[in-house]
Amino acid sequence: MDTDEFREVFAAEARDYLQSLNEDLLILEREPESRGILDEMFRAAHSLKGMAGTMGYKALAAFTHRMESVLDALRTGDLRAEQLIVDALFQSVDTLEVLLENTLAGDEAADVSDISRRLDSILNAELPEVQEPLGDADVEQSASSEATLMDLDDFDLETLHQGSLEGYRGYQVDIELRANTLLKSVRVFTIFQALEGIGTITKSVPSAQELEEENFDEAFSVVLLTEETPERVQSLVESISEVVLVRVAPLPTEESPSEGLSASEPMESQETLPSMSPQEDIPEAKGPEKSVQSRGLFADRFVRVETDRLDKLINLVGELVTSRTQVVEMGRGLEQGDSQNIIAQLDRITTDLQYSAMSLRMVPIKQVFDRFPRMVRDLAQAHGKEIHFEVQGANTELDRSLVNEIGDPLVHLLRNSVDHGIEPSEERIRKGKPASGTIGLTARHEGSHVLIEISDDGQGVNIEKVREKAVKRGLIAADTPVISQQEAVRLLFEPGFSTSETVTDTSGRGVGMDAVKAAVEAMSGTVEMRSTPGQGSSITIKLPLTLAIIEALLVQTLGETYAIPIQAVRENLRVSRGQLRSVQQNEVIVLRNEVVPIFDLAETLGFERPEFEGDLAVIVVESQGTKCGFIVDKLLGQQEIVIKSLSSVLGDVPGVAGAAVLGNGRVALILDNSTLIKQGA
Amino acid sequence: MAKTVLITDDTAFMRMTLKNVMQKNGFDVVGEAADGEDAVAKYAELKPDLVTMDITMPKMDGITAIKEIMKQDANAKIIVCSAMGQKPMVIEALSAGAKDFLVKPFDAERVVEALNKAAG
């Protein structure tokens, strides 16, 4: 088998399993008795082991096997999920993460001996007979369990009821394949084919998609509506190769939703995660995937598409949008009439197409949020703090590229909240606050923006501390007696500022709010902070929904057109030469009592400074709190542009963030304000 | 009476392996075909109880051969043989009428199970 071909799929899926193991562990820690969670974790570990074995990753498979053994002992009740064991499992998942990434990078040599010994001693102490030869991932424990009826929802019951009215009887058929069956999904296909020959399959567990992806062990179950006898069904399935066990059990035909729901315990326990608020929507998002309705084996609502293909489509739509703009511009010169109508229609359809294509780029921010509950838990534990972490709006969608970028700033802010925000329990009790602190992480849409808010009910920004530090750093004059709350927050965002008195493992040194601000601004977003001393802080990050299309101000200099992202533009001015002053060989203007340095755009970009006549057109832009003005030849106006990256031939050009094709077919370079300002200053 | 089998595979090595397994387990290998065309012709001539059919073969591939044989005899019992990674082809073969499939490298036990089950 050409394993390279499967490596990427394996990596993505393995990471998903690790993520779900992490989430489940958090639940397990609070509900040690939850059989449903243990079953799910066991399945995840088992699948991961199988996948790793198939890929030939022996170390990964062997370690996963150990973990699976512990989970199996837990779910069968031979072990109890005490804190010690849960901690070992947390450590195991971390180890697996390292092992996985090392393995993918082609290096299996991660040291897992410590945690392996820990897992072994857990097993040895409680359950010597579970121990199996190490490193042998192929050893399968019999996964067969006694017959249990699968969860049937109202829809399934209704289907059964309808079927019974037409003379069909519903059966649950449990099927187990021989261990190590090759091309399992095709075997499933032959079974489905045979069963569809005598009836209709209305549901399968695991879902048809999971069966098709071979995402199951040896056993699966289907609901079959048929006129045939159970004996006939039994012998039909038994006549298929590699089927080692078949069980056919009649299902109720009466409409009795309560009966079906009582069996869905694993799902429910997942939905009542105590640390999360009721509005929390991670479990809600997780639920539907598990009970995908199946009609026919290879039908499903989702298709997997390579991101490259998606990007290509979006790129083409971008070009189409540009052509549309050209056509619409041409149409302006035409008489009212048919061609005008056609152009209007083209305009409308293209706009719809553009929005549809853009929506393909959108992914739920859940991808990023998912790892935070675990992170906050670990941090809180490390700091000996009690923290209640609430996540809301994890299903809020934003551009895929932004989802990738927003992780680090959020990690930093959450660390700040745990480290500097929330006080230790004793201190909180003394202040009359609940012993356990609360950190909230919320995402929501607002117009064409996404707002992400991190709030805590900790001590807020200590103004006096900020003042002292600012004086020490020379950011404000030494004799500044008091600063306002606003001023304190502004200082926090100054480069190199950090309010923590001690350097901690958590927040580290040197990386301050300024880094967060820079990262967010690089995504064309903004950061705002509000803080009430003694009551907590909240930080709001505002991001555009997509980076692919932006509003830009078009300017011209030396006959070339440049685009400046509109969110950086503060104002545009007419400046007479007399208003230009010179300070330390730099030109500045005084704008409402503020000194703003002025540069010539062409010169900043490395051209000869052009001679302009009369008043100067100046665009004032702001980045990371620094304002500066650029002299341009003229303003062309505001336009929506589709950003294209410069080709790799050009590489990174300082000051240029990309290029856009304008309505008139000409190319405009998009200026990167922050770099320009740095270059100028 | 022993069931008669026609083995179809373009490599002599695979035909030999299969023949060996079948003969040891009481099947009567009545013919061997090296490609799809050959298999279709030999099926008409020999009317075997069972056929094993490789997918990737010169002249006529296994799937086309299965379709041709099914046209001759709607009750033909054909077992398709494939390598890993030929999933779509196996599914096509099964849809075309093959009764079962085997995955290379062959495991004697599985070969016998498939032959027995297909023979009914």
Coordinates of N, CA and C in Angstrom, one line a residue, chain A residues 1 6 178-187 189-190 193 211-214 237-243 298, chain B residues 82-87 90-91 94-96 98-105 107 109-110 113-115 117-118:
Chain A
M1 N 0.9 -1.2 0.0 CA 0.0 0.0 0.0 C 0.9 1.3 0.0
F6 N -1.9 8.3 2.0 CA -2.9 8.3 3.1 C -2.4 9.1 4.3
R178 N -14.8 -10.6 10.5 CA -13.5 -11.3 11.0 C -12.5 -10.1 11.2
A179 N -11.7 -10.3 12.3 CA -10.7 -9.4 12.6 C -9.7 -9.3 11.4
N180 N -9.2 -8.1 11.1 CA -8.3 -7.8 10.0 C -8.9 -8.1 8.6
T181 N -10.2 -7.9 8.5 CA -10.8 -8.0 7.2 C -10.2 -7.0 6.3
L182 N -9.8 -7.4 5.1 CA -9.3 -6.4 4.2 C -10.4 -5.7 3.4
L183 N -10.2 -4.5 3.0 CA -11.2 -3.7 2.3 C -12.6 -3.8 3.0
K184 N -12.5 -3.5 4.3 CA -13.7 -3.6 5.1 C -14.9 -2.9 4.5
S185 N -14.7 -1.7 4.0 CA -15.8 -0.9 3.5 C -16.5 -1.6 2.3
V186 N -15.7 -2.3 1.5 CA -16.2 -3.1 0.4 C -17.0 -4.3 0.9
R187 N -16.5 -4.9 2.0 CA -17.3 -6.0 2.6 C -18.6 -5.5 3.1
F189 N -20.1 -3.0 1.8 CA -20.9 -2.8 0.6 C -21.6 -4.1 0.2
T190 N -20.9 -5.2 0.2 CA -21.5 -6.4 -0.3 C -22.7 -6.8 0.7
Q193 N -25.5 -4.5 -0.1 CA -26.0 -4.9 -1.4 C -27.0 -6.1 -1.2
L211 N -18.7 4.0 8.0 CA -18.4 2.6 7.5 C -17.6 2.7 6.2
E212 N -18.0 3.7 5.4 CA -17.3 3.8 4.1 C -15.8 4.2 4.4
E213 N -15.6 5.0 5.4 CA -14.2 5.4 5.7 C -13.5 4.4 6.6
E214 N -14.1 3.2 6.8 CA -13.6 2.2 7.6 C -13.3 2.6 9.0
V237 N -27.0 -13.1 5.4 CA -25.8 -12.4 5.8 C -24.7 -13.4 6.2
E238 N -25.1 -14.5 6.7 CA -24.1 -15.6 7.0 C -23.4 -16.1 5.8
S239 N -24.1 -16.0 4.7 CA -23.6 -16.6 3.4 C -22.5 -15.7 2.8
I240 N -22.3 -14.5 3.5 CA -21.3 -13.6 2.9 C -20.0 -13.9 3.6
S241 N -18.9 -13.8 2.8 CA -17.6 -14.1 3.3 C -17.2 -13.1 4.4
E242 N -16.4 -13.6 5.3 CA -15.8 -12.8 6.4 C -16.7 -12.3 7.4
V243 N -18.0 -12.8 7.4 CA -18.9 -12.4 8.4 C -18.8 -13.5 9.5
F298 N -23.3 4.8 0.0 CA -22.3 5.9 -0.2 C -22.9 7.3 -0.4
Chain B
S82 N -8.6 -8.6 -6.2 CA -8.1 -7.3 -6.3 C -6.9 -7.1 -5.4
A83 N -6.2 -6.0 -5.6 CA -5.2 -5.5 -4.7 C -5.8 -4.5 -3.8
M84 N -5.1 -4.1 -2.7 CA -5.5 -3.0 -1.9 C -5.5 -1.8 -2.8
G85 N -6.4 -0.9 -2.5 CA -6.4 0.4 -3.3 C -7.2 0.3 -4.5
Q86 N -7.9 -0.9 -4.8 CA -8.7 -0.9 -6.0 C -10.2 -0.9 -5.6
K87 N -10.5 -0.3 -4.5 CA -11.8 -0.3 -4.0 C -12.9 0.1 -5.0
V90 N -13.5 -2.8 -7.3 CA -14.1 -3.9 -6.7 C -15.6 -3.7 -6.6
I91 N -16.0 -2.4 -6.2 CA -17.4 -2.1 -6.1 C -18.1 -2.2 -7.5
L94 N -18.6 -5.8 -8.2 CA -19.7 -6.4 -7.4 C -21.0 -5.9 -8.0
S95 N -21.1 -4.7 -8.4 CA -22.3 -4.2 -9.0 C -22.6 -4.9 -10.3
A96 N -21.5 -5.3 -11.0 CA -21.7 -5.9 -12.3 C -22.1 -7.4 -12.1
A98 N -20.4 -9.7 -9.7 CA -19.5 -10.6 -9.0 C -20.2 -11.0 -7.6
K99 N -20.0 -12.2 -7.2 CA -20.6 -12.6 -5.9 C -19.8 -12.3 -4.7
D100 N -18.5 -12.2 -4.8 CA -17.7 -11.9 -3.7 C -16.3 -11.4 -4.2
F101 N -15.5 -11.0 -3.2 CA -14.2 -10.5 -3.6 C -13.1 -11.0 -2.7
L102 N -11.9 -11.1 -3.2 CA -10.7 -11.5 -2.5 C -9.7 -10.4 -2.6
V103 N -8.9 -10.2 -1.6 CA -7.9 -9.1 -1.6 C -6.5 -9.8 -1.6
K104 N -5.6 -9.4 -2.5 CA -4.3 -9.9 -2.5 C -3.5 -9.2 -1.4
P105 N -2.5 -9.7 -0.8 CA -2.1 -11.1 -0.9 C -3.1 -12.1 -0.4
D107 N -5.1 -15.2 1.3 CA -5.0 -16.0 2.5 C -5.8 -17.2 2.2
E109 N -7.3 -19.5 3.7 CA -8.6 -19.7 4.4 C -9.7 -18.9 3.8
R110 N -9.3 -17.6 3.5 CA -10.3 -16.7 2.9 C -10.7 -17.2 1.5
E113 N -13.1 -20.0 1.9 CA -14.4 -19.5 2.4 C -15.2 -18.9 1.3
A114 N -14.5 -18.0 0.5 CA -15.2 -17.3 -0.6 C -15.7 -18.3 -1.6
L115 N -14.9 -19.3 -2.0 CA -15.3 -20.3 -2.9 C -16.5 -21.1 -2.4
K117 N -18.7 -20.3 -0.1 CA -19.9 -19.4 0.1 C -20.5 -19.1 -1.3
A118 N -19.6 -18.8 -2.3 CA -20.2 -18.5 -3.6 C -20.8 -19.7 -4.2

